[in-house]
Amino acid sequence: MGSIRRAVPPVLLSCLLLAGCSSGSQSASDTPGKGGASVQAPSGSAVPAGAAKIPVGAGPQTTYTVQQQPPAGSCHYRYEQGEPLEDLACTPGAVSPVVTQANLATTICRKGGYTKNIRPPEAITRKEKQANAASYGYKGSLGDAEYDHLISLQLGGDPNDARNLWVEPADPGHKPGGGINNKKDPVETKLHTAVCSGKVTLADAQQAIVTDWTTALSKLGLN
């Protein structure tokens, strides 16, 4: 072995030693995330590297069909300062494949609006809402609860993917019989404005509202 080592030029030997030291290490960007695939946030994004990837739905449809909901009693609300949050296992959110950061001007940010013509009809969502209320064990008045798009349509949420819809109870202190009026809606509007003005990326807004809609604005510095 000694004679072989003397035969290797010093510069080449140094290169071989350096290569050997680095071959067993990985940079942070090469470290696999959940599922064995690396998670890369877009440039300038505030999405955490370990954040779960949001599912992609089918997008707007010409004809909608009633979507199967999770089994009755299988979903459980979480609460943040009394405000209801979705069950992350039942309702992880789902984005529409037709809305991207590159086409905001022709989709959710276009003049004249985007959401009006892509909403499923009430005949579809009424049945889904009833089934989803059973999924969450919701016992209150359906008239006071919103069948809510977790990622709103104005943020590129999928219109009728069961993963993106949940029966959202009324806010604390809401008067029974007062109809739907919750604090999540203004959060969605502010996020939409921030996305369309370029203050935050679409991916950041979607991830923030999926994680916890009550803290979405503060996490993105929009309060």
Short mmCIF file of N, CA, C and O in Angstrom, two decimals, residues 54-173:
data_model
loop_
_atom_site.label_atom_id
_atom_site.label_comp_id
_atom_site.label_asym_id
_atom_site.label_seq_id
_atom_site.Cartn_x
_atom_site.Cartn_y
_atom_site.Cartn_z
N ILE A 54 -49.62 20.59 0.22
CA ILE A 54 -51.07 20.64 0.15
C ILE A 54 -51.55 19.84 -1.05
O ILE A 54 -51.01 19.98 -2.15
N PRO A 55 -52.55 18.98 -0.87
CA PRO A 55 -53.06 18.18 -2.00
C PRO A 55 -53.59 19.07 -3.14
O PRO A 55 -54.01 20.20 -2.91
N VAL A 56 -53.58 18.51 -4.34
CA VAL A 56 -54.12 19.20 -5.51
C VAL A 56 -55.42 18.53 -5.92
O VAL A 56 -55.48 17.31 -6.08
N GLY A 57 -56.47 19.32 -6.05
CA GLY A 57 -57.77 18.79 -6.42
C GLY A 57 -57.97 18.74 -7.92
O GLY A 57 -57.05 18.95 -8.71
N ALA A 58 -59.21 18.49 -8.31
CA ALA A 58 -59.54 18.37 -9.73
C ALA A 58 -59.74 19.71 -10.40
O ALA A 58 -59.69 19.81 -11.63
N GLY A 59 -59.96 20.76 -9.61
CA GLY A 59 -60.19 22.07 -10.19
C GLY A 59 -61.64 22.28 -10.57
O GLY A 59 -62.50 21.42 -10.35
N PRO A 60 -61.97 23.44 -11.16
CA PRO A 60 -63.35 23.73 -11.55
C PRO A 60 -63.88 22.70 -12.55
O PRO A 60 -63.14 22.25 -13.44
N GLN A 61 -65.16 22.34 -12.39
CA GLN A 61 -65.78 21.35 -13.26
C GLN A 61 -67.01 21.95 -13.94
O GLN A 61 -67.68 22.83 -13.39
N THR A 62 -67.31 21.45 -15.12
CA THR A 62 -68.52 21.87 -15.82
C THR A 62 -69.75 21.37 -15.07
O THR A 62 -70.75 22.08 -14.92
N THR A 63 -69.67 20.13 -14.58
CA THR A 63 -70.74 19.53 -13.80
C THR A 63 -70.16 18.95 -12.52
O THR A 63 -69.21 18.16 -12.59
N TYR A 64 -70.71 19.33 -11.39
CA TYR A 64 -70.22 18.84 -10.10
C TYR A 64 -71.08 17.67 -9.61
O TYR A 64 -72.28 17.60 -9.90
N THR A 65 -70.45 16.77 -8.88
CA THR A 65 -71.15 15.67 -8.26
C THR A 65 -70.90 15.71 -6.76
O THR A 65 -69.90 16.25 -6.30
N VAL A 66 -71.81 15.13 -5.99
CA VAL A 66 -71.69 15.11 -4.54
C VAL A 66 -70.48 14.28 -4.15
O VAL A 66 -70.33 13.13 -4.59
N GLN A 67 -69.59 14.86 -3.35
CA GLN A 67 -68.36 14.19 -2.94
C GLN A 67 -68.54 13.42 -1.63
O GLN A 67 -69.21 13.91 -0.71
N GLN A 68 -67.96 12.25 -1.57
CA GLN A 68 -68.03 11.45 -0.36
C GLN A 68 -67.29 12.15 0.77
O GLN A 68 -66.20 12.67 0.58
N GLN A 69 -67.87 12.14 1.97
CA GLN A 69 -67.30 12.79 3.13
C GLN A 69 -66.68 11.76 4.07
O GLN A 69 -66.96 10.56 3.97
N PRO A 70 -65.83 12.19 5.00
CA PRO A 70 -65.25 11.25 5.98
C PRO A 70 -66.36 10.56 6.79
O PRO A 70 -67.46 11.09 6.92
N PRO A 71 -66.08 9.39 7.34
CA PRO A 71 -67.09 8.67 8.14
C PRO A 71 -67.61 9.53 9.29
O PRO A 71 -66.90 10.38 9.84
N ALA A 72 -68.84 9.30 9.65
CA ALA A 72 -69.46 10.04 10.75
C ALA A 72 -68.65 9.90 12.03
O ALA A 72 -68.25 8.79 12.40
N GLY A 73 -68.43 11.02 12.69
CA GLY A 73 -67.72 11.03 13.96
C GLY A 73 -66.22 10.86 13.87
O GLY A 73 -65.55 10.80 14.91
N SER A 74 -65.67 10.83 12.67
CA SER A 74 -64.23 10.59 12.51
C SER A 74 -63.40 11.87 12.56
O SER A 74 -62.18 11.82 12.67
N CYS A 75 -64.04 13.03 12.49
CA CYS A 75 -63.33 14.31 12.47
C CYS A 75 -63.60 15.08 13.77
O CYS A 75 -64.68 14.98 14.34
N HIS A 76 -62.61 15.85 14.19
CA HIS A 76 -62.72 16.55 15.47
C HIS A 76 -62.20 17.98 15.33
O HIS A 76 -61.10 18.20 14.82
N TYR A 77 -63.00 18.92 15.79
CA TYR A 77 -62.60 20.32 15.74
C TYR A 77 -61.44 20.58 16.69
O TYR A 77 -61.32 19.95 17.74
N ARG A 78 -60.59 21.52 16.31
CA ARG A 78 -59.60 22.10 17.21
C ARG A 78 -60.05 23.52 17.51
O ARG A 78 -60.85 24.08 16.78
N TYR A 79 -59.54 24.09 18.59
CA TYR A 79 -59.95 25.46 18.93
C TYR A 79 -58.72 26.30 19.30
O TYR A 79 -57.81 25.82 19.98
N GLU A 80 -58.71 27.53 18.82
CA GLU A 80 -57.66 28.49 19.13
C GLU A 80 -58.35 29.73 19.67
O GLU A 80 -59.04 30.44 18.92
N GLN A 81 -58.19 29.97 20.97
CA GLN A 81 -58.86 31.08 21.64
C GLN A 81 -60.36 31.06 21.36
O GLN A 81 -61.00 32.10 21.11
N GLY A 82 -60.92 29.86 21.37
CA GLY A 82 -62.35 29.69 21.17
C GLY A 82 -62.79 29.59 19.73
O GLY A 82 -63.92 29.19 19.45
N GLU A 83 -61.91 29.96 18.80
CA GLU A 83 -62.28 29.91 17.39
C GLU A 83 -62.09 28.49 16.84
O GLU A 83 -61.09 27.83 17.12
N PRO A 84 -63.06 28.00 16.05
CA PRO A 84 -62.98 26.64 15.54
C PRO A 84 -61.98 26.51 14.39
O PRO A 84 -61.91 27.36 13.51
N LEU A 85 -61.19 25.44 14.45
CA LEU A 85 -60.27 25.08 13.37
C LEU A 85 -60.60 23.67 12.90
O LEU A 85 -61.15 22.86 13.64
N GLU A 86 -60.22 23.38 11.68
CA GLU A 86 -60.52 22.08 11.06
C GLU A 86 -59.66 20.96 11.62
O GLU A 86 -58.61 21.21 12.22
N ASP A 87 -60.09 19.74 11.40
CA ASP A 87 -59.29 18.55 11.70
C ASP A 87 -58.30 18.37 10.55
O ASP A 87 -58.71 18.20 9.39
N LEU A 88 -57.02 18.43 10.85
CA LEU A 88 -56.01 18.40 9.80
C LEU A 88 -56.00 17.09 9.03
O LEU A 88 -55.60 17.05 7.86
N ALA A 89 -56.43 16.00 9.67
CA ALA A 89 -56.45 14.70 8.99
C ALA A 89 -57.62 14.62 8.02
O ALA A 89 -57.50 14.09 6.91
N CYS A 90 -58.77 15.16 8.42
CA CYS A 90 -59.96 15.11 7.57
C CYS A 90 -59.95 16.22 6.51
O CYS A 90 -60.42 16.03 5.38
N THR A 91 -59.44 17.38 6.89
CA THR A 91 -59.52 18.55 6.02
C THR A 91 -58.14 19.21 5.90
O THR A 91 -57.87 20.25 6.50
N PRO A 92 -57.24 18.60 5.11
CA PRO A 92 -55.90 19.18 4.94
C PRO A 92 -55.85 20.32 3.95
O PRO A 92 -54.83 20.97 3.77
N GLY A 93 -56.99 20.58 3.29
CA GLY A 93 -57.02 21.58 2.24
C GLY A 93 -56.70 20.95 0.90
O GLY A 93 -56.11 19.86 0.83
N ALA A 94 -57.09 21.61 -0.17
CA ALA A 94 -56.76 21.17 -1.52
C ALA A 94 -56.77 22.40 -2.44
O ALA A 94 -57.67 23.24 -2.34
N VAL A 95 -55.77 22.49 -3.28
CA VAL A 95 -55.67 23.64 -4.18
C VAL A 95 -56.16 23.27 -5.57
O VAL A 95 -56.18 22.10 -5.95
N SER A 96 -56.55 24.28 -6.31
CA SER A 96 -56.98 24.08 -7.69
C SER A 96 -55.76 24.09 -8.61
O SER A 96 -54.91 24.99 -8.50
N PRO A 97 -55.66 23.15 -9.53
CA PRO A 97 -54.50 23.12 -10.43
C PRO A 97 -54.48 24.25 -11.45
O PRO A 97 -53.46 24.49 -12.08
N VAL A 98 -55.59 24.97 -11.60
CA VAL A 98 -55.64 26.02 -12.62
C VAL A 98 -55.17 27.37 -12.09
O VAL A 98 -55.06 28.32 -12.86
N VAL A 99 -54.89 27.46 -10.78
CA VAL A 99 -54.41 28.72 -10.21
C VAL A 99 -52.96 28.55 -9.78
O VAL A 99 -52.64 27.69 -8.96
N THR A 100 -52.09 29.35 -10.34
CA THR A 100 -50.66 29.29 -10.02
C THR A 100 -50.14 30.70 -9.78
O THR A 100 -50.79 31.70 -10.10
N GLN A 101 -48.93 30.77 -9.23
CA GLN A 101 -48.30 32.07 -9.00
C GLN A 101 -48.11 32.81 -10.33
O GLN A 101 -48.20 34.04 -10.38
N ALA A 102 -47.91 32.06 -11.41
CA ALA A 102 -47.62 32.67 -12.70
C ALA A 102 -48.87 33.25 -13.39
O ALA A 102 -48.74 34.12 -14.26
N ASN A 103 -50.06 32.76 -13.04
CA ASN A 103 -51.24 33.24 -13.76
C ASN A 103 -52.24 33.97 -12.87
O ASN A 103 -53.44 34.01 -13.18
N LEU A 104 -51.78 34.56 -11.79
CA LEU A 104 -52.67 35.26 -10.87
C LEU A 104 -53.50 36.33 -11.57
O LEU A 104 -54.69 36.51 -11.27
N ALA A 105 -52.89 37.04 -12.50
CA ALA A 105 -53.58 38.16 -13.16
C ALA A 105 -54.77 37.71 -14.00
O ALA A 105 -55.70 38.48 -14.23
N THR A 106 -54.77 36.45 -14.42
CA THR A 106 -55.86 35.95 -15.24
C THR A 106 -56.78 35.00 -14.47
O THR A 106 -57.73 34.47 -15.04
N THR A 107 -56.47 34.77 -13.19
CA THR A 107 -57.33 33.90 -12.38
C THR A 107 -57.85 34.69 -11.19
O THR A 107 -58.72 35.53 -11.33
N ILE A 108 -57.32 34.44 -10.00
CA ILE A 108 -57.92 35.01 -8.80
C ILE A 108 -57.79 36.53 -8.68
O ILE A 108 -58.52 37.16 -7.93
N CYS A 109 -56.86 37.12 -9.40
CA CYS A 109 -56.65 38.57 -9.30
C CYS A 109 -57.22 39.34 -10.49
O CYS A 109 -57.01 40.56 -10.58
N ARG A 110 -57.91 38.67 -11.37
CA ARG A 110 -58.40 39.35 -12.56
C ARG A 110 -59.58 40.26 -12.24
O ARG A 110 -60.37 40.00 -11.31
N LYS A 111 -59.71 41.33 -13.00
CA LYS A 111 -60.83 42.25 -12.81
C LYS A 111 -62.12 41.55 -13.22
O LYS A 111 -62.15 40.80 -14.20
N GLY A 112 -63.17 41.81 -12.47
CA GLY A 112 -64.43 41.16 -12.77
C GLY A 112 -64.67 39.92 -11.95
O GLY A 112 -65.77 39.36 -11.94
N GLY A 113 -63.63 39.46 -11.22
CA GLY A 113 -63.79 38.33 -10.32
C GLY A 113 -63.52 36.99 -10.97
O GLY A 113 -63.52 36.84 -12.19
N TYR A 114 -63.33 36.02 -10.12
CA TYR A 114 -62.96 34.66 -10.56
C TYR A 114 -63.90 33.60 -9.99
O TYR A 114 -64.17 32.59 -10.64
N THR A 115 -64.41 33.83 -8.80
CA THR A 115 -65.06 32.74 -8.07
C THR A 115 -66.52 32.48 -8.46
O THR A 115 -67.02 31.38 -8.26
N LYS A 116 -67.19 33.47 -9.02
CA LYS A 116 -68.64 33.36 -9.22
C LYS A 116 -69.05 32.16 -10.07
O LYS A 116 -70.02 31.47 -9.75
N ASN A 117 -68.32 31.91 -11.10
CA ASN A 117 -68.72 30.87 -12.06
C ASN A 117 -68.11 29.50 -11.79
O ASN A 117 -68.29 28.58 -12.60
N ILE A 118 -67.38 29.34 -10.68
CA ILE A 118 -66.76 28.04 -10.42
C ILE A 118 -67.30 27.36 -9.16
O ILE A 118 -66.89 26.26 -8.83
N ARG A 119 -68.25 28.01 -8.50
CA ARG A 119 -68.80 27.43 -7.27
C ARG A 119 -69.74 26.27 -7.60
O ARG A 119 -70.56 26.37 -8.52
N PRO A 120 -69.67 25.19 -6.84
CA PRO A 120 -70.63 24.11 -7.00
C PRO A 120 -72.03 24.61 -6.65
O PRO A 120 -72.19 25.47 -5.79
N PRO A 121 -73.06 24.09 -7.29
CA PRO A 121 -74.42 24.54 -6.99
C PRO A 121 -74.87 24.11 -5.60
O PRO A 121 -74.38 23.13 -5.04
N GLU A 122 -75.84 24.84 -5.07
CA GLU A 122 -76.34 24.57 -3.72
C GLU A 122 -76.94 23.17 -3.61
O GLU A 122 -76.89 22.54 -2.54
N ALA A 123 -77.47 22.66 -4.68
CA ALA A 123 -78.04 21.31 -4.65
C ALA A 123 -76.97 20.27 -4.33
O ALA A 123 -77.26 19.22 -3.75
N ILE A 124 -75.74 20.55 -4.70
CA ILE A 124 -74.61 19.66 -4.42
C ILE A 124 -74.09 19.90 -3.01
O ILE A 124 -73.93 18.98 -2.20
N THR A 125 -73.80 21.15 -2.68
CA THR A 125 -73.16 21.46 -1.40
C THR A 125 -74.10 21.23 -0.21
O THR A 125 -73.62 20.97 0.90
N ARG A 126 -75.41 21.32 -0.43
CA ARG A 126 -76.34 21.06 0.68
C ARG A 126 -76.20 19.62 1.19
O ARG A 126 -76.15 19.37 2.40
N LYS A 127 -76.12 18.68 0.27
CA LYS A 127 -75.96 17.28 0.65
C LYS A 127 -74.59 17.03 1.28
O LYS A 127 -74.46 16.28 2.25
N GLU A 128 -73.57 17.66 0.72
CA GLU A 128 -72.22 17.50 1.26
C GLU A 128 -72.14 18.09 2.67
O GLU A 128 -71.50 17.50 3.55
N LYS A 129 -72.77 19.23 2.88
CA LYS A 129 -72.73 19.89 4.18
C LYS A 129 -73.38 19.02 5.24
O LYS A 129 -72.85 18.90 6.36
N GLN A 130 -74.50 18.41 4.92
CA GLN A 130 -75.17 17.55 5.88
C GLN A 130 -74.30 16.36 6.25
O GLN A 130 -74.20 15.99 7.43
N ALA A 131 -73.66 15.76 5.25
CA ALA A 131 -72.80 14.60 5.50
C ALA A 131 -71.55 15.01 6.27
O ALA A 131 -71.08 14.28 7.16
N ASN A 132 -71.00 16.19 5.96
CA ASN A 132 -69.79 16.65 6.64
C ASN A 132 -70.08 17.03 8.09
O ASN A 132 -69.22 16.85 8.97
N ALA A 133 -71.28 17.53 8.36
CA ALA A 133 -71.67 17.82 9.74
C ALA A 133 -71.64 16.55 10.56
O ALA A 133 -71.20 16.55 11.72
N ALA A 134 -72.06 15.44 9.97
CA ALA A 134 -71.99 14.15 10.65
C ALA A 134 -70.54 13.72 10.82
O ALA A 134 -70.18 13.14 11.85
N SER A 135 -69.70 14.00 9.85
CA SER A 135 -68.28 13.66 9.94
C SER A 135 -67.66 14.31 11.16
O SER A 135 -66.87 13.70 11.90
N TYR A 136 -68.00 15.58 11.39
CA TYR A 136 -67.43 16.36 12.50
C TYR A 136 -68.25 16.25 13.78
O TYR A 136 -67.88 16.83 14.80
N GLY A 137 -69.36 15.56 13.73
CA GLY A 137 -70.20 15.47 14.91
C GLY A 137 -70.83 16.80 15.27
O GLY A 137 -71.12 17.07 16.45
N TYR A 138 -71.05 17.66 14.28
CA TYR A 138 -71.62 18.98 14.52
C TYR A 138 -73.11 18.84 14.83
O TYR A 138 -73.87 18.24 14.05
N LYS A 139 -73.54 19.40 15.95
CA LYS A 139 -74.93 19.27 16.40
C LYS A 139 -75.71 20.59 16.35
O LYS A 139 -76.90 20.61 16.61
N GLY A 140 -75.04 21.66 16.02
CA GLY A 140 -75.70 22.95 16.00
C GLY A 140 -76.55 23.16 14.76
O GLY A 140 -76.71 22.27 13.93
N SER A 141 -77.08 24.36 14.64
CA SER A 141 -77.89 24.71 13.48
C SER A 141 -77.02 24.83 12.24
O SER A 141 -76.00 25.54 12.26
N LEU A 142 -77.40 24.15 11.17
CA LEU A 142 -76.64 24.26 9.92
C LEU A 142 -76.77 25.66 9.32
O LEU A 142 -75.93 26.09 8.55
N GLY A 143 -77.83 26.36 9.72
CA GLY A 143 -78.00 27.72 9.24
C GLY A 143 -77.00 28.69 9.82
O GLY A 143 -76.74 29.76 9.25
N ASP A 144 -76.39 28.34 10.96
CA ASP A 144 -75.38 29.19 11.60
C ASP A 144 -73.96 28.74 11.27
O ASP A 144 -73.00 29.41 11.68
N ALA A 145 -73.83 27.61 10.58
CA ALA A 145 -72.51 27.08 10.25
C ALA A 145 -72.26 27.23 8.75
O ALA A 145 -73.15 27.01 7.93
N GLU A 146 -71.04 27.58 8.42
CA GLU A 146 -70.67 27.75 7.01
C GLU A 146 -70.04 26.46 6.48
O GLU A 146 -69.21 25.85 7.15
N TYR A 147 -70.45 26.05 5.29
CA TYR A 147 -69.76 24.96 4.60
C TYR A 147 -68.59 25.63 3.88
O TYR A 147 -68.71 26.15 2.78
N ASP A 148 -67.48 25.65 4.55
CA ASP A 148 -66.37 26.55 4.23
C ASP A 148 -65.29 25.89 3.40
O ASP A 148 -64.89 24.75 3.66
N HIS A 149 -64.81 26.62 2.40
CA HIS A 149 -63.58 26.22 1.70
C HIS A 149 -62.41 26.60 2.60
O HIS A 149 -62.18 27.79 2.85
N LEU A 150 -61.69 25.61 3.11
CA LEU A 150 -60.56 25.91 3.99
C LEU A 150 -59.59 26.85 3.29
O LEU A 150 -59.20 27.88 3.83
N ILE A 151 -59.16 26.49 2.10
CA ILE A 151 -58.43 27.44 1.23
C ILE A 151 -59.50 28.04 0.33
O ILE A 151 -60.05 27.36 -0.53
N SER A 152 -59.81 29.29 0.56
CA SER A 152 -60.93 29.92 -0.15
C SER A 152 -60.69 29.94 -1.66
O SER A 152 -59.56 29.86 -2.14
N LEU A 153 -61.78 30.06 -2.40
CA LEU A 153 -61.66 30.11 -3.86
C LEU A 153 -60.83 31.30 -4.30
O LEU A 153 -60.09 31.22 -5.29
N GLN A 154 -60.90 32.40 -3.56
CA GLN A 154 -60.13 33.59 -3.94
C GLN A 154 -58.64 33.43 -3.62
O GLN A 154 -57.83 34.27 -3.98
N LEU A 155 -58.28 32.31 -2.96
CA LEU A 155 -56.87 31.98 -2.72
C LEU A 155 -56.45 30.74 -3.50
O LEU A 155 -55.44 30.12 -3.21
N GLY A 156 -57.26 30.37 -4.50
CA GLY A 156 -56.90 29.23 -5.34
C GLY A 156 -57.27 27.89 -4.77
O GLY A 156 -56.72 26.86 -5.17
N GLY A 157 -58.22 27.86 -3.82
CA GLY A 157 -58.66 26.59 -3.26
C GLY A 157 -59.50 25.81 -4.26
O GLY A 157 -60.13 26.39 -5.15
N ASP A 158 -59.51 24.48 -4.12
CA ASP A 158 -60.32 23.67 -5.03
C ASP A 158 -61.79 23.85 -4.70
O ASP A 158 -62.19 23.84 -3.53
N PRO A 159 -62.66 23.96 -5.73
CA PRO A 159 -64.07 24.25 -5.48
C PRO A 159 -64.86 23.15 -4.78
O PRO A 159 -65.75 23.44 -3.98
N ASN A 160 -64.56 21.87 -5.07
CA ASN A 160 -65.43 20.82 -4.52
C ASN A 160 -64.68 19.58 -4.08
O ASN A 160 -65.25 18.49 -4.03
N ASP A 161 -63.42 19.72 -3.73
CA ASP A 161 -62.68 18.60 -3.17
C ASP A 161 -63.04 18.47 -1.70
O ASP A 161 -62.97 19.44 -0.95
N ALA A 162 -63.44 17.26 -1.27
CA ALA A 162 -63.87 17.05 0.11
C ALA A 162 -62.79 17.40 1.11
O ALA A 162 -63.08 17.74 2.26
N ARG A 163 -61.53 17.36 0.69
CA ARG A 163 -60.42 17.70 1.58
C ARG A 163 -60.34 19.19 1.85
O ARG A 163 -59.63 19.64 2.76
N ASN A 164 -61.06 19.99 1.07
CA ASN A 164 -60.98 21.44 1.19
C ASN A 164 -62.27 22.06 1.74
O ASN A 164 -62.41 23.27 1.77
N LEU A 165 -63.20 21.22 2.18
CA LEU A 165 -64.48 21.73 2.65
C LEU A 165 -64.82 21.14 4.01
O LEU A 165 -64.60 19.95 4.26
N TRP A 166 -65.34 21.97 4.90
CA TRP A 166 -65.71 21.54 6.24
C TRP A 166 -66.83 22.41 6.78
O TRP A 166 -66.98 23.56 6.36
N VAL A 167 -67.62 21.84 7.67
CA VAL A 167 -68.66 22.60 8.33
C VAL A 167 -67.99 23.41 9.45
O VAL A 167 -67.56 22.87 10.46
N GLU A 168 -67.91 24.72 9.24
CA GLU A 168 -67.26 25.62 10.19
C GLU A 168 -68.29 26.18 11.16
O GLU A 168 -69.20 26.92 10.76
N PRO A 169 -68.18 25.86 12.45
CA PRO A 169 -69.14 26.39 13.42
C PRO A 169 -69.05 27.90 13.54
O PRO A 169 -68.06 28.52 13.12
N ALA A 170 -70.07 28.49 14.12
CA ALA A 170 -70.08 29.93 14.33
C ALA A 170 -69.02 30.34 15.35
O ALA A 170 -68.56 29.54 16.16
N ASP A 171 -68.63 31.60 15.29
CA ASP A 171 -67.65 32.14 16.24
C ASP A 171 -68.21 32.14 17.65
O ASP A 171 -69.44 32.14 17.85
N PRO A 172 -67.33 32.17 18.66
CA PRO A 172 -67.80 32.31 20.04
C PRO A 172 -68.65 33.56 20.21
O PRO A 172 -68.34 34.62 19.65
N GLY A 173 -69.75 33.45 20.95
CA GLY A 173 -70.61 34.59 21.18
C GLY A 173 -71.61 34.86 20.07
O GLY A 173 -72.39 35.81 20.15
#
